[in-house]
């Protein structure tokens, strides 16, 4: 069964806690990204955990292996459930993240790799020295590289998840943003899929922000997305 993760795209811990309380029981998993973490720090992670919810800490680490290893350990101590790294950080960095997480046994954070940011196109890749591959080819190559070096899963667009889930070993996690319930506003997302399509294609976790956060009744919006996920 795929899980729903709500993106806590708010600016303060107070707003985050109020949103989680308002959404209530149907949602058990929240994503804390750079904006909220930079504003509020580990206290916001603790606040979400104290409400009995799981945390996806999306800070996309990319640094030398020792630094990433220690940052993953810090996240694990906070009780974080999912964390992100950039696959372009290299083999040793990915391994360092996976090894640091593994120290925490069953409660370890699962390490997710970002392959190619969806904001980058072919000419952006060329700017940073990646030529001769389309973004889709680069995604496929980096996905395999990350998983082969110990990543538990990938952050992937709903348009990529079908091919990736077929190509990679069973048990790989696929976290998919860009999900929009049938008939809802897409906002600035360009390549969206419905919850049912994303799950059918192999997504194990869907990340949804505005369709729930901005809904008049966020609990009802979450319930309806959850219903769309049972395919
Ligand atoms: O509001 P919305 O549902 O578009 O929010 C999606 C969340 O997933 C945001 O936190 C956004 O930063 C994140 N995300 C994304 N696309 C990516 C990677 C992350 O929308 N490629």
PDB file of C-alpha atoms and ligand atoms in Angstrom:
ATOM      1  CA  UNK A   1       0.000   0.000   0.000  1.00  0.00           C
ATOM      2  CA  UNK A   2       1.465   3.371  -1.021  1.00  0.00           C
ATOM      3  CA  UNK A   3       1.725   6.073   1.632  1.00  0.00           C
ATOM      4  CA  UNK A   4       0.688   9.697   1.380  1.00  0.00           C
ATOM      5  CA  UNK A   5       3.231  12.316   2.504  1.00  0.00           C
ATOM      6  CA  UNK A   6       2.071  15.899   2.878  1.00  0.00           C
ATOM      7  CA  UNK A   7       4.690  18.563   2.040  1.00  0.00           C
ATOM      8  CA  UNK A   8       4.836  21.001   4.959  1.00  0.00           C
ATOM      9  CA  UNK A   9       5.549  23.966   2.716  1.00  0.00           C
ATOM     10  CA  UNK A  10       4.974  26.561   5.449  1.00  0.00           C
ATOM     11  CA  UNK A  11       7.342  28.987   7.120  1.00  0.00           C
ATOM     12  CA  UNK A  12       7.016  28.387  10.840  1.00  0.00           C
ATOM     13  CA  UNK A  13       6.763  25.561  13.333  1.00  0.00           C
ATOM     14  CA  UNK A  14       3.465  26.988  14.592  1.00  0.00           C
ATOM     15  CA  UNK A  15       1.937  26.862  11.119  1.00  0.00           C
ATOM     16  CA  UNK A  16       3.288  23.335  10.625  1.00  0.00           C
ATOM     17  CA  UNK A  17       1.793  22.078  13.878  1.00  0.00           C
ATOM     18  CA  UNK A  18      -1.526  23.816  13.177  1.00  0.00           C
ATOM     19  CA  UNK A  19      -1.716  22.232   9.703  1.00  0.00           C
ATOM     20  CA  UNK A  20      -0.935  18.763  11.025  1.00  0.00           C
ATOM     21  CA  UNK A  21      -3.599  19.112  13.728  1.00  0.00           C
ATOM     22  CA  UNK A  22      -6.100  20.409  11.178  1.00  0.00           C
ATOM     23  CA  UNK A  23      -5.435  17.538   8.730  1.00  0.00           C
ATOM     24  CA  UNK A  24      -5.592  15.073  11.593  1.00  0.00           C
ATOM     25  CA  UNK A  25      -5.702  11.310  11.581  1.00  0.00           C
ATOM     26  CA  UNK A  26      -5.751  10.415   7.859  1.00  0.00           C
ATOM     27  CA  UNK A  27      -2.163  11.615   7.245  1.00  0.00           C
ATOM     28  CA  UNK A  28       0.733  10.062   9.139  1.00  0.00           C
ATOM     29  CA  UNK A  29       3.717  11.317   7.140  1.00  0.00           C
ATOM     30  CA  UNK A  30       5.050  14.865   6.519  1.00  0.00           C
ATOM     31  CA  UNK A  31       7.854  16.290   4.412  1.00  0.00           C
ATOM     32  CA  UNK A  32      10.060  19.010   5.892  1.00  0.00           C
ATOM     33  CA  UNK A  33      12.100  20.766   3.238  1.00  0.00           C
ATOM     34  CA  UNK A  34      14.810  23.391   3.076  1.00  0.00           C
ATOM     35  CA  UNK A  35      12.527  26.373   3.666  1.00  0.00           C
ATOM     36  CA  UNK A  36      10.978  25.176   6.909  1.00  0.00           C
ATOM     37  CA  UNK A  37      14.121  23.466   8.209  1.00  0.00           C
ATOM     38  CA  UNK A  38      16.277  26.515   7.584  1.00  0.00           C
ATOM     39  CA  UNK A  39      13.767  28.661   9.441  1.00  0.00           C
ATOM     40  CA  UNK A  40      13.036  26.400  12.392  1.00  0.00           C
ATOM     41  CA  UNK A  41      15.771  23.749  12.580  1.00  0.00           C
ATOM     42  CA  UNK A  42      15.551  20.398  14.349  1.00  0.00           C
ATOM     43  CA  UNK A  43      12.805  21.675  16.671  1.00  0.00           C
ATOM     44  CA  UNK A  44      10.304  21.428  13.853  1.00  0.00           C
ATOM     45  CA  UNK A  45      11.281  17.797  13.254  1.00  0.00           C
ATOM     46  CA  UNK A  46      10.803  17.085  16.957  1.00  0.00           C
ATOM     47  CA  UNK A  47       7.435  18.853  16.918  1.00  0.00           C
ATOM     48  CA  UNK A  48       6.188  16.685  14.041  1.00  0.00           C
ATOM     49  CA  UNK A  49       7.496  13.507  15.688  1.00  0.00           C
ATOM     50  CA  UNK A  50       5.860  14.534  18.974  1.00  0.00           C
ATOM     51  CA  UNK A  51       2.530  14.588  17.144  1.00  0.00           C
ATOM     52  CA  UNK A  52       3.139  10.916  16.319  1.00  0.00           C
ATOM     53  CA  UNK A  53       3.864  11.510  12.641  1.00  0.00           C
ATOM     54  CA  UNK A  54       6.647  10.227  10.417  1.00  0.00           C
ATOM     55  CA  UNK A  55       9.117  12.710   8.898  1.00  0.00           C
ATOM     56  CA  UNK A  56      10.644  12.897   5.435  1.00  0.00           C
ATOM     57  CA  UNK A  57      13.571  15.323   5.836  1.00  0.00           C
ATOM     58  CA  UNK A  58      14.212  16.609   2.324  1.00  0.00           C
ATOM     59  CA  UNK A  59      17.509  18.492   2.567  1.00  0.00           C
ATOM     60  CA  UNK A  60      19.188  16.862  -0.463  1.00  0.00           C
ATOM     61  CA  UNK A  61      22.654  16.405   1.007  1.00  0.00           C
ATOM     62  CA  UNK A  62      25.601  16.804  -1.371  1.00  0.00           C
ATOM     63  CA  UNK A  63      28.956  17.097   0.366  1.00  0.00           C
ATOM     64  CA  UNK A  64      32.069  15.088   1.151  1.00  0.00           C
ATOM     65  CA  UNK A  65      31.284  11.576   2.426  1.00  0.00           C
ATOM     66  CA  UNK A  66      32.289  12.271   6.037  1.00  0.00           C
ATOM     67  CA  UNK A  67      30.010  15.300   6.291  1.00  0.00           C
ATOM     68  CA  UNK A  68      27.055  13.499   4.741  1.00  0.00           C
ATOM     69  CA  UNK A  69      27.640  10.499   7.004  1.00  0.00           C
ATOM     70  CA  UNK A  70      27.502  12.731  10.074  1.00  0.00           C
ATOM     71  CA  UNK A  71      24.466  14.644   8.838  1.00  0.00           C
ATOM     72  CA  UNK A  72      22.587  11.389   8.215  1.00  0.00           C
ATOM     73  CA  UNK A  73      23.492  10.272  11.731  1.00  0.00           C
ATOM     74  CA  UNK A  74      22.115  13.548  13.095  1.00  0.00           C
ATOM     75  CA  UNK A  75      18.879  13.017  11.173  1.00  0.00           C
ATOM     76  CA  UNK A  76      18.610   9.454  12.416  1.00  0.00           C
ATOM     77  CA  UNK A  77      18.995  10.644  16.021  1.00  0.00           C
ATOM     78  CA  UNK A  78      16.051  12.980  15.453  1.00  0.00           C
ATOM     79  CA  UNK A  79      13.986   9.960  14.419  1.00  0.00           C
ATOM     80  CA  UNK A  80      13.656  10.979  10.789  1.00  0.00           C
ATOM     81  CA  UNK A  81      12.146   8.249   8.582  1.00  0.00           C
ATOM     82  CA  UNK A  82      13.245   9.338   5.081  1.00  0.00           C
ATOM     83  CA  UNK A  83      16.147  11.595   4.008  1.00  0.00           C
ATOM     84  CA  UNK A  84      17.424  12.759   0.630  1.00  0.00           C
ATOM     85  CA  UNK A  85      20.884  12.947  -0.918  1.00  0.00           C
ATOM     86  CA  UNK A  86      22.051  13.920  -4.422  1.00  0.00           C
ATOM     87  CA  UNK A  87      23.228  10.921  -6.423  1.00  0.00           C
ATOM     88  CA  UNK A  88      25.842  13.136  -8.155  1.00  0.00           C
ATOM     89  CA  UNK A  89      27.659  13.285  -4.806  1.00  0.00           C
ATOM     90  CA  UNK A  90      29.321  10.076  -5.937  1.00  0.00           C
ATOM     91  CA  UNK A  91      29.708   6.458  -4.927  1.00  0.00           C
ATOM     92  CA  UNK A  92      31.540   7.050  -1.647  1.00  0.00           C
ATOM     93  CA  UNK A  93      29.064   9.707  -0.529  1.00  0.00           C
ATOM     94  CA  UNK A  94      26.041   7.504  -1.237  1.00  0.00           C
ATOM     95  CA  UNK A  95      27.686   4.585   0.575  1.00  0.00           C
ATOM     96  CA  UNK A  96      28.563   6.811   3.537  1.00  0.00           C
ATOM     97  CA  UNK A  97      24.928   7.899   3.833  1.00  0.00           C
ATOM     98  CA  UNK A  98      23.645   4.315   3.596  1.00  0.00           C
ATOM     99  CA  UNK A  99      26.209   3.030   6.113  1.00  0.00           C
ATOM    100  CA  UNK A 100      25.432   5.788   8.625  1.00  0.00           C
ATOM    101  CA  UNK A 101      21.712   5.041   8.348  1.00  0.00           C
ATOM    102  CA  UNK A 102      22.322   1.290   8.725  1.00  0.00           C
ATOM    103  CA  UNK A 103      23.825   1.875  12.185  1.00  0.00           C
ATOM    104  CA  UNK A 104      20.292   2.574  13.397  1.00  0.00           C
ATOM    105  CA  UNK A 105      18.908  -0.859  12.466  1.00  0.00           C
ATOM    106  CA  UNK A 106      15.192  -1.236  11.847  1.00  0.00           C
ATOM    107  CA  UNK A 107      14.434   2.363  12.856  1.00  0.00           C
ATOM    108  CA  UNK A 108      17.023   3.746  10.442  1.00  0.00           C
ATOM    109  CA  UNK A 109      16.109   6.519   8.047  1.00  0.00           C
ATOM    110  CA  UNK A 110      15.724   5.250   4.505  1.00  0.00           C
ATOM    111  CA  UNK A 111      18.027   7.093   2.102  1.00  0.00           C
ATOM    112  CA  UNK A 112      16.496   8.464  -1.067  1.00  0.00           C
ATOM    113  CA  UNK A 113      18.562   9.713  -3.972  1.00  0.00           C
ATOM    114  CA  UNK A 114      17.697  12.616  -6.191  1.00  0.00           C
ATOM    115  CA  UNK A 115      18.805  11.883  -9.756  1.00  0.00           C
ATOM    116  CA  UNK A 116      18.229  14.968 -11.930  1.00  0.00           C
ATOM    117  CA  UNK A 117      16.257  17.912 -10.578  1.00  0.00           C
ATOM    118  CA  UNK A 118      13.063  18.265 -12.606  1.00  0.00           C
ATOM    119  CA  UNK A 119      13.919  21.947 -13.086  1.00  0.00           C
ATOM    120  CA  UNK A 120      16.883  21.010 -15.323  1.00  0.00           C
ATOM    121  CA  UNK A 121      16.651  20.417 -19.050  1.00  0.00           C
ATOM    122  CA  UNK A 122      19.222  19.147 -21.514  1.00  0.00           C
ATOM    123  CA  UNK A 123      20.992  22.486 -21.903  1.00  0.00           C
ATOM    124  CA  UNK A 124      21.220  22.900 -18.104  1.00  0.00           C
ATOM    125  CA  UNK A 125      22.884  19.473 -17.953  1.00  0.00           C
ATOM    126  CA  UNK A 126      25.324  20.495 -20.660  1.00  0.00           C
ATOM    127  CA  UNK A 127      26.166  23.631 -18.646  1.00  0.00           C
ATOM    128  CA  UNK A 128      27.401  21.396 -15.828  1.00  0.00           C
ATOM    129  CA  UNK A 129      29.326  19.042 -18.071  1.00  0.00           C
ATOM    130  CA  UNK A 130      26.734  16.296 -18.600  1.00  0.00           C
ATOM    131  CA  UNK A 131      26.475  15.915 -22.341  1.00  0.00           C
ATOM    132  CA  UNK A 132      25.511  13.074 -24.622  1.00  0.00           C
ATOM    133  CA  UNK A 133      22.562  12.013 -22.483  1.00  0.00           C
ATOM    134  CA  UNK A 134      19.005  13.254 -22.357  1.00  0.00           C
ATOM    135  CA  UNK A 135      17.630  14.090 -18.894  1.00  0.00           C
ATOM    136  CA  UNK A 136      15.634  10.819 -19.029  1.00  0.00           C
ATOM    137  CA  UNK A 137      18.775   8.802 -19.800  1.00  0.00           C
ATOM    138  CA  UNK A 138      20.650  10.599 -17.027  1.00  0.00           C
ATOM    139  CA  UNK A 139      17.794   9.859 -14.583  1.00  0.00           C
ATOM    140  CA  UNK A 140      17.868   6.149 -15.471  1.00  0.00           C
ATOM    141  CA  UNK A 141      21.656   5.929 -15.155  1.00  0.00           C
ATOM    142  CA  UNK A 142      21.839   7.821 -11.864  1.00  0.00           C
ATOM    143  CA  UNK A 143      18.932   5.853 -10.411  1.00  0.00           C
ATOM    144  CA  UNK A 144      20.713   2.556 -10.972  1.00  0.00           C
ATOM    145  CA  UNK A 145      24.008   4.008  -9.720  1.00  0.00           C
ATOM    146  CA  UNK A 146      22.374   5.247  -6.507  1.00  0.00           C
ATOM    147  CA  UNK A 147      20.551   2.009  -5.755  1.00  0.00           C
ATOM    148  CA  UNK A 148      23.617  -0.113  -6.584  1.00  0.00           C
ATOM    149  CA  UNK A 149      25.558   1.938  -4.035  1.00  0.00           C
ATOM    150  CA  UNK A 150      23.100   1.532  -1.185  1.00  0.00           C
ATOM    151  CA  UNK A 151      20.284   4.055  -1.627  1.00  0.00           C
ATOM    152  CA  UNK A 152      16.942   2.656  -0.482  1.00  0.00           C
ATOM    153  CA  UNK A 153      14.994   4.553  -3.078  1.00  0.00           C
ATOM    154  CA  UNK A 154      14.595   7.513  -5.353  1.00  0.00           C
ATOM    155  CA  UNK A 155      12.725  10.735  -5.648  1.00  0.00           C
ATOM    156  CA  UNK A 156      11.204  10.598  -9.075  1.00  0.00           C
ATOM    157  CA  UNK A 157       8.725  12.461 -11.218  1.00  0.00           C
ATOM    158  CA  UNK A 158       5.470  10.593 -11.825  1.00  0.00           C
ATOM    159  CA  UNK A 159       6.441  10.435 -15.490  1.00  0.00           C
ATOM    160  CA  UNK A 160       9.615   8.477 -14.673  1.00  0.00           C
ATOM    161  CA  UNK A 161       8.399   6.143 -11.994  1.00  0.00           C
ATOM    162  CA  UNK A 162       6.960   3.536 -14.377  1.00  0.00           C
ATOM    163  CA  UNK A 163      10.236   2.907 -16.201  1.00  0.00           C
ATOM    164  CA  UNK A 164      12.339   3.110 -13.020  1.00  0.00           C
ATOM    165  CA  UNK A 165      10.193   0.706 -11.022  1.00  0.00           C
ATOM    166  CA  UNK A 166      10.470  -1.872 -13.801  1.00  0.00           C
ATOM    167  CA  UNK A 167      14.234  -1.413 -14.159  1.00  0.00           C
ATOM    168  CA  UNK A 168      15.231  -1.520 -10.477  1.00  0.00           C
ATOM    169  CA  UNK A 169      15.145  -4.264  -7.888  1.00  0.00           C
ATOM    170  CA  UNK A 170      11.987  -5.068  -5.933  1.00  0.00           C
ATOM    171  CA  UNK A 171      11.754  -3.233  -2.624  1.00  0.00           C
ATOM    172  CA  UNK A 172      13.185   0.037  -4.014  1.00  0.00           C
ATOM    173  CA  UNK A 173      11.211   3.019  -2.719  1.00  0.00           C
ATOM    174  CA  UNK A 174       9.789   5.519  -5.189  1.00  0.00           C
ATOM    175  CA  UNK A 175       8.788   8.884  -3.781  1.00  0.00           C
ATOM    176  CA  UNK A 176       6.808  10.887  -6.274  1.00  0.00           C
ATOM    177  CA  UNK A 177       5.850  14.564  -6.104  1.00  0.00           C
ATOM    178  CA  UNK A 178       3.919  16.316  -8.863  1.00  0.00           C
ATOM    179  CA  UNK A 179       0.742  14.460  -8.011  1.00  0.00           C
ATOM    180  CA  UNK A 180      -2.622  16.069  -8.615  1.00  0.00           C
ATOM    181  CA  UNK A 181      -5.999  14.537  -7.889  1.00  0.00           C
ATOM    182  CA  UNK A 182      -8.186  14.288 -10.982  1.00  0.00           C
ATOM    183  CA  UNK A 183      -9.647  17.712 -11.770  1.00  0.00           C
ATOM    184  CA  UNK A 184      -7.524  19.810  -9.372  1.00  0.00           C
ATOM    185  CA  UNK A 185      -5.330  22.859 -10.065  1.00  0.00           C
ATOM    186  CA  UNK A 186      -1.810  21.964 -11.201  1.00  0.00           C
ATOM    187  CA  UNK A 187      -0.221  25.217  -9.951  1.00  0.00           C
ATOM    188  CA  UNK A 188       3.356  25.517 -11.253  1.00  0.00           C
ATOM    189  CA  UNK A 189       3.760  21.750 -11.716  1.00  0.00           C
ATOM    190  CA  UNK A 190       4.188  20.946 -15.385  1.00  0.00           C
ATOM    191  CA  UNK A 191       4.285  17.165 -15.541  1.00  0.00           C
ATOM    192  CA  UNK A 192       1.639  15.828 -13.218  1.00  0.00           C
ATOM    193  CA  UNK A 193      -0.063  12.490 -12.704  1.00  0.00           C
ATOM    194  CA  UNK A 194      -3.105  11.442 -10.730  1.00  0.00           C
ATOM    195  CA  UNK A 195      -2.621   9.497  -7.489  1.00  0.00           C
ATOM    196  CA  UNK A 196      -4.021   6.353  -9.108  1.00  0.00           C
ATOM    197  CA  UNK A 197      -1.640   6.556 -12.075  1.00  0.00           C
ATOM    198  CA  UNK A 198       1.397   7.188  -9.863  1.00  0.00           C
ATOM    199  CA  UNK A 199       0.601   4.198  -7.635  1.00  0.00           C
ATOM    200  CA  UNK A 200      -0.173   1.978 -10.612  1.00  0.00           C
ATOM    201  CA  UNK A 201       3.217   2.917 -12.077  1.00  0.00           C
ATOM    202  CA  UNK A 202       5.008   1.814  -8.913  1.00  0.00           C
ATOM    203  CA  UNK A 203       5.186   4.843  -6.596  1.00  0.00           C
ATOM    204  CA  UNK A 204       5.467   3.737  -2.969  1.00  0.00           C
ATOM    205  CA  UNK A 205       5.015   7.242  -1.501  1.00  0.00           C
ATOM    206  CA  UNK A 206       3.229  10.252  -2.971  1.00  0.00           C
ATOM    207  CA  UNK A 207       4.219  13.763  -1.917  1.00  0.00           C
ATOM    208  CA  UNK A 208       1.342  16.226  -2.092  1.00  0.00           C
ATOM    209  CA  UNK A 209       1.393  19.842  -0.947  1.00  0.00           C
ATOM    210  CA  UNK A 210      -1.016  22.489  -2.168  1.00  0.00           C
ATOM    211  CA  UNK A 211      -3.955  20.232  -3.083  1.00  0.00           C
ATOM    212  CA  UNK A 212      -4.178  19.443   0.649  1.00  0.00           C
ATOM    213  CA  UNK A 213      -2.629  22.482   2.371  1.00  0.00           C
ATOM    214  CA  UNK A 214      -4.697  24.992   0.385  1.00  0.00           C
ATOM    215  CA  UNK A 215      -7.937  23.022   0.445  1.00  0.00           C
ATOM    216  CA  UNK A 216     -10.934  24.452   2.271  1.00  0.00           C
ATOM    217  CA  UNK A 217     -11.223  21.117   4.072  1.00  0.00           C
ATOM    218  CA  UNK A 218      -7.697  19.611   4.159  1.00  0.00           C
ATOM    219  CA  UNK A 219      -8.859  16.446   5.923  1.00  0.00           C
ATOM    220  CA  UNK A 220     -11.431  15.739   3.228  1.00  0.00           C
ATOM    221  CA  UNK A 221      -8.868  16.533   0.516  1.00  0.00           C
ATOM    222  CA  UNK A 222      -6.398  14.079   2.083  1.00  0.00           C
ATOM    223  CA  UNK A 223      -9.077  11.384   2.417  1.00  0.00           C
ATOM    224  CA  UNK A 224     -10.066  11.772  -1.182  1.00  0.00           C
ATOM    225  CA  UNK A 225      -6.442  11.456  -2.375  1.00  0.00           C
ATOM    226  CA  UNK A 226      -6.013   8.383  -0.159  1.00  0.00           C
ATOM    227  CA  UNK A 227      -9.111   6.892  -1.772  1.00  0.00           C
ATOM    228  CA  UNK A 228      -7.636   7.589  -5.220  1.00  0.00           C
ATOM    229  CA  UNK A 229      -4.454   5.769  -4.132  1.00  0.00           C
ATOM    230  CA  UNK A 230      -6.159   2.440  -3.510  1.00  0.00           C
ATOM    231  CA  UNK A 231      -5.934   1.034  -7.022  1.00  0.00           C
TER     232      UNK A 231
HETATM  233  O1  LIG B   1       2.253  21.760  -3.665  1.00  0.00           O
HETATM  234  P1  LIG B   1       2.832  20.596  -4.427  1.00  0.00           P
HETATM  235  O2  LIG B   1       1.951  19.348  -4.347  1.00  0.00           O
HETATM  236  O3  LIG B   1       3.228  20.940  -5.823  1.00  0.00           O
HETATM  237  O4  LIG B   1       4.151  20.267  -3.603  1.00  0.00           O
HETATM  238  C1  LIG B   1       5.052  19.274  -4.020  1.00  0.00           C
HETATM  239  C2  LIG B   1       6.225  19.200  -3.096  1.00  0.00           C
HETATM  240  O5  LIG B   1       7.185  18.328  -3.663  1.00  0.00           O
HETATM  241  C3  LIG B   1       6.934  20.536  -2.863  1.00  0.00           C
HETATM  242  O6  LIG B   1       7.473  20.508  -1.538  1.00  0.00           O
HETATM  243  C4  LIG B   1       8.040  20.509  -3.887  1.00  0.00           C
HETATM  244  O7  LIG B   1       9.167  21.255  -3.511  1.00  0.00           O
HETATM  245  C5  LIG B   1       8.395  19.030  -3.939  1.00  0.00           C
HETATM  246  N1  LIG B   1       9.011  18.601  -5.190  1.00  0.00           N
HETATM  247  C6  LIG B   1       8.399  18.755  -6.420  1.00  0.00           C
HETATM  248  N2  LIG B   1       9.018  18.343  -7.560  1.00  0.00           N
HETATM  249  C7  LIG B   1      10.217  17.811  -7.502  1.00  0.00           C
HETATM  250  C8  LIG B   1      10.863  17.650  -6.273  1.00  0.00           C
HETATM  251  C9  LIG B   1      10.215  18.062  -5.128  1.00  0.00           C
HETATM  252  O8  LIG B   1       7.287  19.246  -6.498  1.00  0.00           O
HETATM  253  N3  LIG B   1      10.785  17.397  -8.601  1.00  0.00           N
END
